[in-house]
PDB file of C-alpha atoms in Angstrom:
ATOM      1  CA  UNK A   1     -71.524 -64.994 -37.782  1.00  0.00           C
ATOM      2  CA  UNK A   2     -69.638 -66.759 -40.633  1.00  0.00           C
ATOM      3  CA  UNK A   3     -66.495 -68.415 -40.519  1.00  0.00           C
ATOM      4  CA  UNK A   4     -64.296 -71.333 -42.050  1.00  0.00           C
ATOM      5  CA  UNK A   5     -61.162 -73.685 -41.509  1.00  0.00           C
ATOM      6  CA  UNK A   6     -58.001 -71.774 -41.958  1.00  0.00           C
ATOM      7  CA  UNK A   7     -54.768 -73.945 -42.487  1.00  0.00           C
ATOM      8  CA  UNK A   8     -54.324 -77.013 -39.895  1.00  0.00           C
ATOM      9  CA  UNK A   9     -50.328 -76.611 -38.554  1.00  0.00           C
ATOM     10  CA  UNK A  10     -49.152 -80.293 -38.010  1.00  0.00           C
ATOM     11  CA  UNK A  11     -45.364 -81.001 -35.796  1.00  0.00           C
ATOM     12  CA  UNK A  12     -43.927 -83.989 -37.869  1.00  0.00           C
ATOM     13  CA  UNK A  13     -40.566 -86.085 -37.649  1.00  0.00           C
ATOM     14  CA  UNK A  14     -39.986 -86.482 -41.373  1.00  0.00           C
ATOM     15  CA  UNK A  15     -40.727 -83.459 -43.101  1.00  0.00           C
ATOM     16  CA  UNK A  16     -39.502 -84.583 -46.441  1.00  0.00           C
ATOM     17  CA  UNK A  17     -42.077 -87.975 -46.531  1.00  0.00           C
ATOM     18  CA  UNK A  18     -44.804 -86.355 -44.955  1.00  0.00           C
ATOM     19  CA  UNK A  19     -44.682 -83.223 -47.614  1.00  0.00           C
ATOM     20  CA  UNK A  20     -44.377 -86.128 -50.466  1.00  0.00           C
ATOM     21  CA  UNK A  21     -47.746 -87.906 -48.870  1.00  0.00           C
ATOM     22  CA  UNK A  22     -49.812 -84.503 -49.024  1.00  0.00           C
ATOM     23  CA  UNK A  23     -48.237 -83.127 -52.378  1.00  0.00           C
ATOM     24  CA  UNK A  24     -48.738 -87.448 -54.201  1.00  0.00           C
ATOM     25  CA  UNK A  25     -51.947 -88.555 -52.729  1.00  0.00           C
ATOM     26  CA  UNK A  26     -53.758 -85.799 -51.363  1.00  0.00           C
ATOM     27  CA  UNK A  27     -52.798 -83.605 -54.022  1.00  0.00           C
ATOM     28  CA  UNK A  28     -51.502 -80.190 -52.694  1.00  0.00           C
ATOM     29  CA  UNK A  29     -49.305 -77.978 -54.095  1.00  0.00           C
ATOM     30  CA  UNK A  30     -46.253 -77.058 -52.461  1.00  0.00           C
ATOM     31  CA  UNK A  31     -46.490 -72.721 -51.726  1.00  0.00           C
ATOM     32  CA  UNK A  32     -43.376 -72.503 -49.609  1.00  0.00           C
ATOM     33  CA  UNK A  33     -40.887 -74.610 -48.140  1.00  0.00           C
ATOM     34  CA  UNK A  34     -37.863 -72.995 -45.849  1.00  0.00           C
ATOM     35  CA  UNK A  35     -35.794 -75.019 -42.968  1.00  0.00           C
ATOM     36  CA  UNK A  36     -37.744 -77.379 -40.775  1.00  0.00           C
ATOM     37  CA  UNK A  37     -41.246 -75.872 -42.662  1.00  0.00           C
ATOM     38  CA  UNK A  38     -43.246 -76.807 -45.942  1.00  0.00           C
ATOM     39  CA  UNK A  39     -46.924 -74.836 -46.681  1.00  0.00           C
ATOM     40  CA  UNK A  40     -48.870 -76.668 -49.180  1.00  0.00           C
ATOM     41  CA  UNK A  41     -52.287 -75.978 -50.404  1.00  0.00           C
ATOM     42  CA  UNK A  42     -54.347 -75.198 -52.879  1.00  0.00           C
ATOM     43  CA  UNK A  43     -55.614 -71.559 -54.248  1.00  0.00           C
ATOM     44  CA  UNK A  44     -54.507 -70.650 -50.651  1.00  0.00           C
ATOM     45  CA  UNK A  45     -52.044 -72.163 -48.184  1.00  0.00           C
ATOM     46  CA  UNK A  46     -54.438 -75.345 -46.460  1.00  0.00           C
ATOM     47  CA  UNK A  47     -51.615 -76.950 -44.513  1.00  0.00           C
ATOM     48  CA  UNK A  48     -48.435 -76.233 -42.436  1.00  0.00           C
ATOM     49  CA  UNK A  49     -46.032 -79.086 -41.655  1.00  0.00           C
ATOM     50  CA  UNK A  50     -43.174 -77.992 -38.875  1.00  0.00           C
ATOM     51  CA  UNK A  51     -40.095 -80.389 -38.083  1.00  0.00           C
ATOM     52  CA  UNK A  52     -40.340 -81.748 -34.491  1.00  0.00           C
ATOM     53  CA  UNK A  53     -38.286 -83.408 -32.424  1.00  0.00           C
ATOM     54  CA  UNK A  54     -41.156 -84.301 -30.299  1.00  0.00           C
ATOM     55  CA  UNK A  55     -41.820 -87.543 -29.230  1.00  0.00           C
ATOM     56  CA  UNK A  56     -45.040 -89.452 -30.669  1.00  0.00           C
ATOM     57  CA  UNK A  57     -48.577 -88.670 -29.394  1.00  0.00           C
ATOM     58  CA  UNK A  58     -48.983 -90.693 -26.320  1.00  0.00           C
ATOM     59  CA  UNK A  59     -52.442 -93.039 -26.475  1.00  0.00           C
ATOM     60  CA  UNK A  60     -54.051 -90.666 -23.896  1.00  0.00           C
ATOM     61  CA  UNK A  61     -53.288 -87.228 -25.101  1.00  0.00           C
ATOM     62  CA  UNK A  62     -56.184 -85.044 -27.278  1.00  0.00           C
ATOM     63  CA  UNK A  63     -55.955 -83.312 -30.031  1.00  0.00           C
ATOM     64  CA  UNK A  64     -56.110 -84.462 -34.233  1.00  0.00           C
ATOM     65  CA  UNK A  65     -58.679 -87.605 -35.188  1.00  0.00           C
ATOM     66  CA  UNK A  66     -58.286 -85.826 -38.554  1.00  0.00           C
ATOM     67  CA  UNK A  67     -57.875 -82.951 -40.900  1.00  0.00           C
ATOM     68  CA  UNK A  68     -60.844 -83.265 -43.436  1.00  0.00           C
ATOM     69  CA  UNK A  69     -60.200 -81.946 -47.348  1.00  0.00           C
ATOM     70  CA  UNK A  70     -63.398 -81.140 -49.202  1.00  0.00           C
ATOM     71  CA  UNK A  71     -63.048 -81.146 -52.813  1.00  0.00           C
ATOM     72  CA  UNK A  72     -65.181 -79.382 -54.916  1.00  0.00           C
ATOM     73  CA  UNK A  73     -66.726 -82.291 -57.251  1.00  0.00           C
ATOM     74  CA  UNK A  74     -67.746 -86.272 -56.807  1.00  0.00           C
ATOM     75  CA  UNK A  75     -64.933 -86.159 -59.889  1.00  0.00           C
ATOM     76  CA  UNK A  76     -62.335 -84.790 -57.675  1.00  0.00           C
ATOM     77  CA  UNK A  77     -62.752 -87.053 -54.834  1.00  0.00           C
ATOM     78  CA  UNK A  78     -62.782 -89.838 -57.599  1.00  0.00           C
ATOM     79  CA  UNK A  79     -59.345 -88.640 -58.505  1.00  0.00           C
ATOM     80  CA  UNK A  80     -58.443 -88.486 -54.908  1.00  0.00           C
ATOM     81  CA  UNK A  81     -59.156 -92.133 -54.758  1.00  0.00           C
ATOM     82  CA  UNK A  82     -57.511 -93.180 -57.670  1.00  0.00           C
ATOM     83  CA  UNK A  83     -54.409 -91.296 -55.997  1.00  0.00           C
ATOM     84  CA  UNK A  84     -54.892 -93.114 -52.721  1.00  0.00           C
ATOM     85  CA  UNK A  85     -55.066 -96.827 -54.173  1.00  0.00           C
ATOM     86  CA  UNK A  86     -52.344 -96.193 -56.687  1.00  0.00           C
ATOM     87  CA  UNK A  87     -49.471 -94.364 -53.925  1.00  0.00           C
ATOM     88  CA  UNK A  88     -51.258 -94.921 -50.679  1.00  0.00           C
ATOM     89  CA  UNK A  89     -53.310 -97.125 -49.223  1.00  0.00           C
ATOM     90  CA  UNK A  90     -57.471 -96.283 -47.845  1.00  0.00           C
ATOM     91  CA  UNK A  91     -58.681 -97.089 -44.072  1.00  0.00           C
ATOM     92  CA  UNK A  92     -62.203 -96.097 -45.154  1.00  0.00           C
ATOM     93  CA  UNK A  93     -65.188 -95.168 -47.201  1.00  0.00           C
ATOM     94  CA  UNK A  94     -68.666 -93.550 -45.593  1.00  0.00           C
ATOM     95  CA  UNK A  95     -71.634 -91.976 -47.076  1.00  0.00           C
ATOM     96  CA  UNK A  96     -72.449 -89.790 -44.400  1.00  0.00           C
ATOM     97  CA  UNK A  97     -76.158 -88.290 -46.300  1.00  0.00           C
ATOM     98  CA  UNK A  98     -74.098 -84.621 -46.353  1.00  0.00           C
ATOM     99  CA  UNK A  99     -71.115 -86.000 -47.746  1.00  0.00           C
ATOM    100  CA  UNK A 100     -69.213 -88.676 -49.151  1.00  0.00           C
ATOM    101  CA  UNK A 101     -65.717 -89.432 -47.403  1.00  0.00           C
ATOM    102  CA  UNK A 102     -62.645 -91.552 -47.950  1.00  0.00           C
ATOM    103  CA  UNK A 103     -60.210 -91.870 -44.952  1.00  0.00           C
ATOM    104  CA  UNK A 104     -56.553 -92.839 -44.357  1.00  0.00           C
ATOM    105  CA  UNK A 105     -53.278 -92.177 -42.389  1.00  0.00           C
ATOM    106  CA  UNK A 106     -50.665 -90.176 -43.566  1.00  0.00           C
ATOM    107  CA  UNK A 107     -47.127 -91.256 -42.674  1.00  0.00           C
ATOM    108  CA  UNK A 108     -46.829 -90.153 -38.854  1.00  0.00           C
ATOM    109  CA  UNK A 109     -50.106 -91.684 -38.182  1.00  0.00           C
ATOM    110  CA  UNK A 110     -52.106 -88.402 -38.237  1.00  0.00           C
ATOM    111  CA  UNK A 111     -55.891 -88.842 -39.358  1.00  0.00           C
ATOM    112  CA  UNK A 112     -56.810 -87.635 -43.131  1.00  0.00           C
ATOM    113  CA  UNK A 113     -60.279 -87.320 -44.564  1.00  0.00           C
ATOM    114  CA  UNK A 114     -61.077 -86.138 -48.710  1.00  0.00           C
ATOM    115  CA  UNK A 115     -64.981 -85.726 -49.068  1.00  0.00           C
ATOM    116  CA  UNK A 116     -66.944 -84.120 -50.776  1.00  0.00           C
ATOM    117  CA  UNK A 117     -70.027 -82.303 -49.660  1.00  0.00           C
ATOM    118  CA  UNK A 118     -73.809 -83.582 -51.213  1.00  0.00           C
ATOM    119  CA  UNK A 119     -75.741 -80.588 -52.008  1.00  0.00           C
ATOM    120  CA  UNK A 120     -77.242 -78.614 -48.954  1.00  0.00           C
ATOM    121  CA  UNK A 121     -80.931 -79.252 -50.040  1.00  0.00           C
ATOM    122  CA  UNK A 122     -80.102 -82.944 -50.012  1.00  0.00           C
ATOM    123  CA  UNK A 123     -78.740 -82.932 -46.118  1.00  0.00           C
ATOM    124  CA  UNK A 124     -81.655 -84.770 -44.161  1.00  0.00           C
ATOM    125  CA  UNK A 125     -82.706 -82.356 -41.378  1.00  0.00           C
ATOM    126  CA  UNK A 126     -84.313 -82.782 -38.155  1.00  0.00           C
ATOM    127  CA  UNK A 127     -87.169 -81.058 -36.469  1.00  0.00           C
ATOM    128  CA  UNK A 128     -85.096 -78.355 -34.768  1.00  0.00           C
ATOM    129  CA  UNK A 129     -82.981 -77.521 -37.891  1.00  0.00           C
ATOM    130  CA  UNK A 130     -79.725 -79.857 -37.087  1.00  0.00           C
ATOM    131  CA  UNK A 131     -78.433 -82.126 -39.529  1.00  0.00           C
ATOM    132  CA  UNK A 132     -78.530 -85.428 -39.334  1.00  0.00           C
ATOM    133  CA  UNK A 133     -75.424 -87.543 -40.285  1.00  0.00           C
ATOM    134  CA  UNK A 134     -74.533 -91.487 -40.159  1.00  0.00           C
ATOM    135  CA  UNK A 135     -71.665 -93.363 -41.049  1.00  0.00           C
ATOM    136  CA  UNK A 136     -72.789 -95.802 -43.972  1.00  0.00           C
ATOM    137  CA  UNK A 137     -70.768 -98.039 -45.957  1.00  0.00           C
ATOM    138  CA  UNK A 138     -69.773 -95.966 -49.787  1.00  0.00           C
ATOM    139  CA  UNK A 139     -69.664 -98.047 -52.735  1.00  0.00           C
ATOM    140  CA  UNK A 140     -66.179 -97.482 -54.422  1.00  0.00           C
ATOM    141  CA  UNK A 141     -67.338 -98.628 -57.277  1.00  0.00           C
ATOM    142  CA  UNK A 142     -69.370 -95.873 -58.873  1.00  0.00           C
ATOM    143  CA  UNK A 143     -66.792 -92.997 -57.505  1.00  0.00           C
ATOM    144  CA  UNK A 144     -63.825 -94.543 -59.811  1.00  0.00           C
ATOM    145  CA  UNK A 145     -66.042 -94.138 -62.630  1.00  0.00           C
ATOM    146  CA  UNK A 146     -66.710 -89.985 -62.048  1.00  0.00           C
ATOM    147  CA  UNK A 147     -62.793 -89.841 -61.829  1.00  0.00           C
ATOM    148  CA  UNK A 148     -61.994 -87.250 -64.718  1.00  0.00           C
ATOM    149  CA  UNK A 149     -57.975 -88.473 -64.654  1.00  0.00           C
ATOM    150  CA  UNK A 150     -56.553 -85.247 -62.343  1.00  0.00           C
ATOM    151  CA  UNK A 151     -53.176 -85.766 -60.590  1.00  0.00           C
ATOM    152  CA  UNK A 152     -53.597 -82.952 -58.319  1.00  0.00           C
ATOM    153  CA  UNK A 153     -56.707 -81.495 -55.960  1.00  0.00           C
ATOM    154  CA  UNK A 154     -58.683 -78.799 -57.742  1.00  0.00           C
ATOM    155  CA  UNK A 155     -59.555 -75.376 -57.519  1.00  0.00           C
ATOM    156  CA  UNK A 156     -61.712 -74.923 -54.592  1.00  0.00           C
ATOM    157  CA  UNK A 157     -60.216 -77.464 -52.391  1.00  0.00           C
ATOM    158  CA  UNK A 158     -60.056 -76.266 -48.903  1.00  0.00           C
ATOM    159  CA  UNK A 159     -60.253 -77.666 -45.333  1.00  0.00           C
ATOM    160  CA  UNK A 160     -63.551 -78.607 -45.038  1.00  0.00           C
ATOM    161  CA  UNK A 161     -63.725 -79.437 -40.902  1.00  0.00           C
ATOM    162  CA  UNK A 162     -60.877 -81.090 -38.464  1.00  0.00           C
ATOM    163  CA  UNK A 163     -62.334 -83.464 -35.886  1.00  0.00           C
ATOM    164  CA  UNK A 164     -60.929 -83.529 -32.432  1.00  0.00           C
ATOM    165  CA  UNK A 165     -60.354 -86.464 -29.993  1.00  0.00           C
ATOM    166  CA  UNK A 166     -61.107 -84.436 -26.451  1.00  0.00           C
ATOM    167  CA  UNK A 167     -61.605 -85.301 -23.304  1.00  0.00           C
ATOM    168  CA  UNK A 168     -65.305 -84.213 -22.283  1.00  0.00           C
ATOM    169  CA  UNK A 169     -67.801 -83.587 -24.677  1.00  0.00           C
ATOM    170  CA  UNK A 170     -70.029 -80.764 -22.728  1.00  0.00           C
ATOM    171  CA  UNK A 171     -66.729 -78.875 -22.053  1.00  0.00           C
ATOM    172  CA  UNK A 172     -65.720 -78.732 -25.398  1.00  0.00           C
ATOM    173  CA  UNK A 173     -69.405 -77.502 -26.494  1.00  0.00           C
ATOM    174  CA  UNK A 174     -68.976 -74.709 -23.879  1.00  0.00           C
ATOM    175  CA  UNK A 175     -65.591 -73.366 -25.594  1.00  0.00           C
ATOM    176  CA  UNK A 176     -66.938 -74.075 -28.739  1.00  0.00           C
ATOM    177  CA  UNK A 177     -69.891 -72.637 -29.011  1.00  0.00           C
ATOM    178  CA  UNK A 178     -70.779 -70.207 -25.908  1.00  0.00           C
ATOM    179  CA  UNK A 179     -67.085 -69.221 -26.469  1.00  0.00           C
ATOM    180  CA  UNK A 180     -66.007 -69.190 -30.390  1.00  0.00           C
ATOM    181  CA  UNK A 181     -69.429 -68.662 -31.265  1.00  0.00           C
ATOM    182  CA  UNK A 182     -70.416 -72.317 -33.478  1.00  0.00           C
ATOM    183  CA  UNK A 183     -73.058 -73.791 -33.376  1.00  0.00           C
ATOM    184  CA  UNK A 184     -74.215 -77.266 -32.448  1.00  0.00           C
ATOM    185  CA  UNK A 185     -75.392 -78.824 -35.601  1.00  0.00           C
ATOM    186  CA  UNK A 186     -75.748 -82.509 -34.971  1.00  0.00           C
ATOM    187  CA  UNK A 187     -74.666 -84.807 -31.667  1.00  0.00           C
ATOM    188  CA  UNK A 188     -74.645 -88.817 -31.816  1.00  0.00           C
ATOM    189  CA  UNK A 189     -72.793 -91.397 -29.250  1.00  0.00           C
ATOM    190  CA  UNK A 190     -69.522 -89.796 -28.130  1.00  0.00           C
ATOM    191  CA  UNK A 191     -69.501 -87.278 -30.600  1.00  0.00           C
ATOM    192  CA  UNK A 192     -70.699 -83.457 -30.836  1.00  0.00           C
ATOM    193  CA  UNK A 193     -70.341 -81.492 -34.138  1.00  0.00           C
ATOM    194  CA  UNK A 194     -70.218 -77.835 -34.700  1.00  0.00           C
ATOM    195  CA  UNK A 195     -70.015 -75.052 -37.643  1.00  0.00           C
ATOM    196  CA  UNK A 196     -70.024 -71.432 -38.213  1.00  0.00           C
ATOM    197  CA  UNK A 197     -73.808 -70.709 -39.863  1.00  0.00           C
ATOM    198  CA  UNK A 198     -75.468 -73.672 -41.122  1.00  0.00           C
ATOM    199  CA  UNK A 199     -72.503 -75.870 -42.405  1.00  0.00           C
ATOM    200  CA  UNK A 200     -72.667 -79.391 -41.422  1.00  0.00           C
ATOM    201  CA  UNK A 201     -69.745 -78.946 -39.460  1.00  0.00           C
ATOM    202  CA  UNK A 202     -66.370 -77.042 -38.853  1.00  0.00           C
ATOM    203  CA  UNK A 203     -65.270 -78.817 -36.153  1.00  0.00           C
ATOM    204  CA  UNK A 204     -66.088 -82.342 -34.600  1.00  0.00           C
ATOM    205  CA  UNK A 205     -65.340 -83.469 -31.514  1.00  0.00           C
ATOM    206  CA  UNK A 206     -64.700 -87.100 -29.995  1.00  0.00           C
ATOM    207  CA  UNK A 207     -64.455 -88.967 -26.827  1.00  0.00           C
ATOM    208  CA  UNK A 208     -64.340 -92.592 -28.715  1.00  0.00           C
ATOM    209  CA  UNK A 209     -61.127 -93.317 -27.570  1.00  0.00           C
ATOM    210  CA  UNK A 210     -60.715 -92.296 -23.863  1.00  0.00           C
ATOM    211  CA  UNK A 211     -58.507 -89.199 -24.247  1.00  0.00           C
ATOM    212  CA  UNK A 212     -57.689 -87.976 -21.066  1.00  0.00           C
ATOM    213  CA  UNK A 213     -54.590 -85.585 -21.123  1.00  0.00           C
ATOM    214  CA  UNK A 214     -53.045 -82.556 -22.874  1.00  0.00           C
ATOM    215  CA  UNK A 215     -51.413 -82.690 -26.033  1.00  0.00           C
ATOM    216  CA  UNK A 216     -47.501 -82.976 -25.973  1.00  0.00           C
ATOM    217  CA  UNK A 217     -46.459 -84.916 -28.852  1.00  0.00           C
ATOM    218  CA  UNK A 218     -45.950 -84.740 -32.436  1.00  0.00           C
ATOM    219  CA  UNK A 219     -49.463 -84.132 -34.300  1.00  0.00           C
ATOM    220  CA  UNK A 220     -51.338 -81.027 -33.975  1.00  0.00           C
ATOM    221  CA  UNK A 221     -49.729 -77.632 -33.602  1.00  0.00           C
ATOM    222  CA  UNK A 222     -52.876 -75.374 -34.184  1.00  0.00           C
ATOM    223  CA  UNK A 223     -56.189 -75.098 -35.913  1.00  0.00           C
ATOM    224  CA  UNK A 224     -56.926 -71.782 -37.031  1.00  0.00           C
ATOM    225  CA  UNK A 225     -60.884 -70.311 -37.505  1.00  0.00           C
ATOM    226  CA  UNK A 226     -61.434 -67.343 -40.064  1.00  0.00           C
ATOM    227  CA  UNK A 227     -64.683 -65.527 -39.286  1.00  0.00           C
ATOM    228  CA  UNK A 228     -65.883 -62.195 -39.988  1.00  0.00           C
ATOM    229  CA  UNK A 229     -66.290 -60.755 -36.379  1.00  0.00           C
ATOM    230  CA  UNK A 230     -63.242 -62.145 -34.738  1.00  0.00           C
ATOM    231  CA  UNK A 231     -63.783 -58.939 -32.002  1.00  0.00           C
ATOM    232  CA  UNK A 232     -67.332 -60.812 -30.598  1.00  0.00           C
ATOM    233  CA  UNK A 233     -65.532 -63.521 -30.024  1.00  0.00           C
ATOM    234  CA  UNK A 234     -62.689 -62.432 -28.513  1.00  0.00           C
ATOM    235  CA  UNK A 235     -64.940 -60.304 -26.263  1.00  0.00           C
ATOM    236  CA  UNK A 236     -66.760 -63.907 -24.884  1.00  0.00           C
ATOM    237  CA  UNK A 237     -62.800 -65.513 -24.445  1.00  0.00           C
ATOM    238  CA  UNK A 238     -61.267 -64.898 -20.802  1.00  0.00           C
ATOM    239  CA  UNK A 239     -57.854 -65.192 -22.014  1.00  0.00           C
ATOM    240  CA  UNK A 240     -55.769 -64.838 -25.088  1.00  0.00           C
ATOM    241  CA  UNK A 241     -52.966 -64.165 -26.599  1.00  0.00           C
ATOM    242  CA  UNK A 242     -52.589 -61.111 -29.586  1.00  0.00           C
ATOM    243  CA  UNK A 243     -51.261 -62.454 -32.780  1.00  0.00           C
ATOM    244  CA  UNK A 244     -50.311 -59.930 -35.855  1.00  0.00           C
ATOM    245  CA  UNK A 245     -53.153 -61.235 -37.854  1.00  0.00           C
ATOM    246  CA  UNK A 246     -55.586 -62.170 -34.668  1.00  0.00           C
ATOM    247  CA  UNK A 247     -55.333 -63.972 -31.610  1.00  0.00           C
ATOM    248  CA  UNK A 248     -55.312 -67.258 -30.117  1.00  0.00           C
ATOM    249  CA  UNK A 249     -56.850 -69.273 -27.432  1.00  0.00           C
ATOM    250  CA  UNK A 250     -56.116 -72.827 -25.971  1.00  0.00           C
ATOM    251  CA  UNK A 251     -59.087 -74.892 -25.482  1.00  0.00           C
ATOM    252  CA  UNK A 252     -60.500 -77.117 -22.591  1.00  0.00           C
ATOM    253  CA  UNK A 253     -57.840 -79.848 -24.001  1.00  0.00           C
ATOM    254  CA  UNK A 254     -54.395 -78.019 -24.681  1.00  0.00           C
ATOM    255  CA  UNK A 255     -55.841 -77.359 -28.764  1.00  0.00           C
ATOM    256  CA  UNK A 256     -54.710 -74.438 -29.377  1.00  0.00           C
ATOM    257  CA  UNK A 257     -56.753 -72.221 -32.067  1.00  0.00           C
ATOM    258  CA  UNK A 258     -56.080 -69.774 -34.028  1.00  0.00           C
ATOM    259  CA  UNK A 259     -58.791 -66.877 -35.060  1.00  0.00           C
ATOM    260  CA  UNK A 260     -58.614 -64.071 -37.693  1.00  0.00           C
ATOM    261  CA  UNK A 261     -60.204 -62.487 -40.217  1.00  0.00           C
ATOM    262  CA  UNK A 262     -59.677 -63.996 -43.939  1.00  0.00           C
ATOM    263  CA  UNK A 263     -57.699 -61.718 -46.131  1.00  0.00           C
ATOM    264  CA  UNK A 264     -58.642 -60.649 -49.218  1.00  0.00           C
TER     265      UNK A 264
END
């Protein structure tokens, strides 16, 4: 079964800074913007910010580490960076052997990754056909230099993976695999990550920081899966709830995801 990241939906407090941050620095385009909602994206709609009265995510509730943009070219995350040290400000840099990642906050404190993947022939394998990942230091250096002078993401930018903070690691395999159908493509200390096919990963999932209870603050509002047999899955799901375009389903942590087919 094949599948992808849709569009991440995020609940924010200010709509107007938090649109700014992901049109300036990460370099979406703004598709639509109506009362108390702004799409931006890129080729396609990537991102959905909703106005929320919410209060912030408590310190114990799941749900976003981050929402990860892959870019198509080392030159476009080199333009990403140049974007983040001239309007922003970056937490982080990791060569991860499949990819190369930069990492900051936007402003309500949600988790952002831009990477961009190394070719698949490249991505260190183990004996059983998983991938194997690490979190190494990236020299900044040499990616300012492939910077071809872009002020906006390109062409073929999409949501690569989000990564989860959850509560229990072997429950969140169960939904996500036995129940959406991905499959586990590496594991290391506290963390399990999974993809449609034989991506590195769609979705990563976390225990680092001793999450323990449902969402209920701003952050996350959905994640939503396109695959091309959305019926097999819904088939494995005990409960969900019809959408026009597709269903969702909450998982073991309050997440709830979206699944449809792409269009087009």
């Amino acid at each position: 079964m094949s599948g992808h990241v849709g569009r991440v939906a995020l609940r924010v407090t200010d709509l107007d800074r938090t649109a700014a941050f992901y049109a300036d620095v990460i370099g979406l385009e703004t598709l639509s913007r109506d009362d108390g909602r702004v799409v931006l994206g890129v080729d396609e709609p990537l991102l959905v910010l909703r106005q929320s009265d919410r209060p912030a995510r408590g310190p114990d509730e799941t749900g976003l580490f981050h929402t990860a943009f892959r870019v198509p070219s080392r030159a476009a995350l080199g333009d990403a960076l140049a974007r983040i040290e001239a309007e922003w400000r970056l937490d982080g840099a990791s060569d991860h052997h499949v990819s190369e990642a930069l990492y900051l906050r936007d402003p309500e404190d949600n988790g952002v990754e831009v990477y961009c993947d190394r070719p698949q022939a490249e991505w260190p394998t183990t004996d059983d056909g998983r991938v194997e990942m690490d979190t190494l230091p990236l020299a900044l250096d040499p990616l300012r230099d492939a910077a071809a002078g872009d002020d906006r993401a390109p062409s073929g930018t999409t949501v690569g993976h989000v990564h989860l903070e959850v509560s229990d690691l072997e429950a969140s395999r169960s939904f996500y695999a036995d129940g959406l159908g991905l499959n586990v493509r590496a594991s290391m200390s506290g963390a399990l990550f999974l993809a449609f096919g034989d991506y590195h990963h769609h979705v990563g999932a976390n225990v680092w920081n001793g999450r323990s209870t449902p969402p209920d603050g701003r952050g996350l509002a959905w994640v939503e899966l396109l695959t091309d047999d959305p019926e097999s899955i819904r088939a494995r799901l005990d409960s969900v709830t019809d959408r026009d375009d597709g269903f969702e389903v909450t998982d073991p942590d309050g997440i709830t995801i979206r699944v449809r087919r792409p269009t087009g």
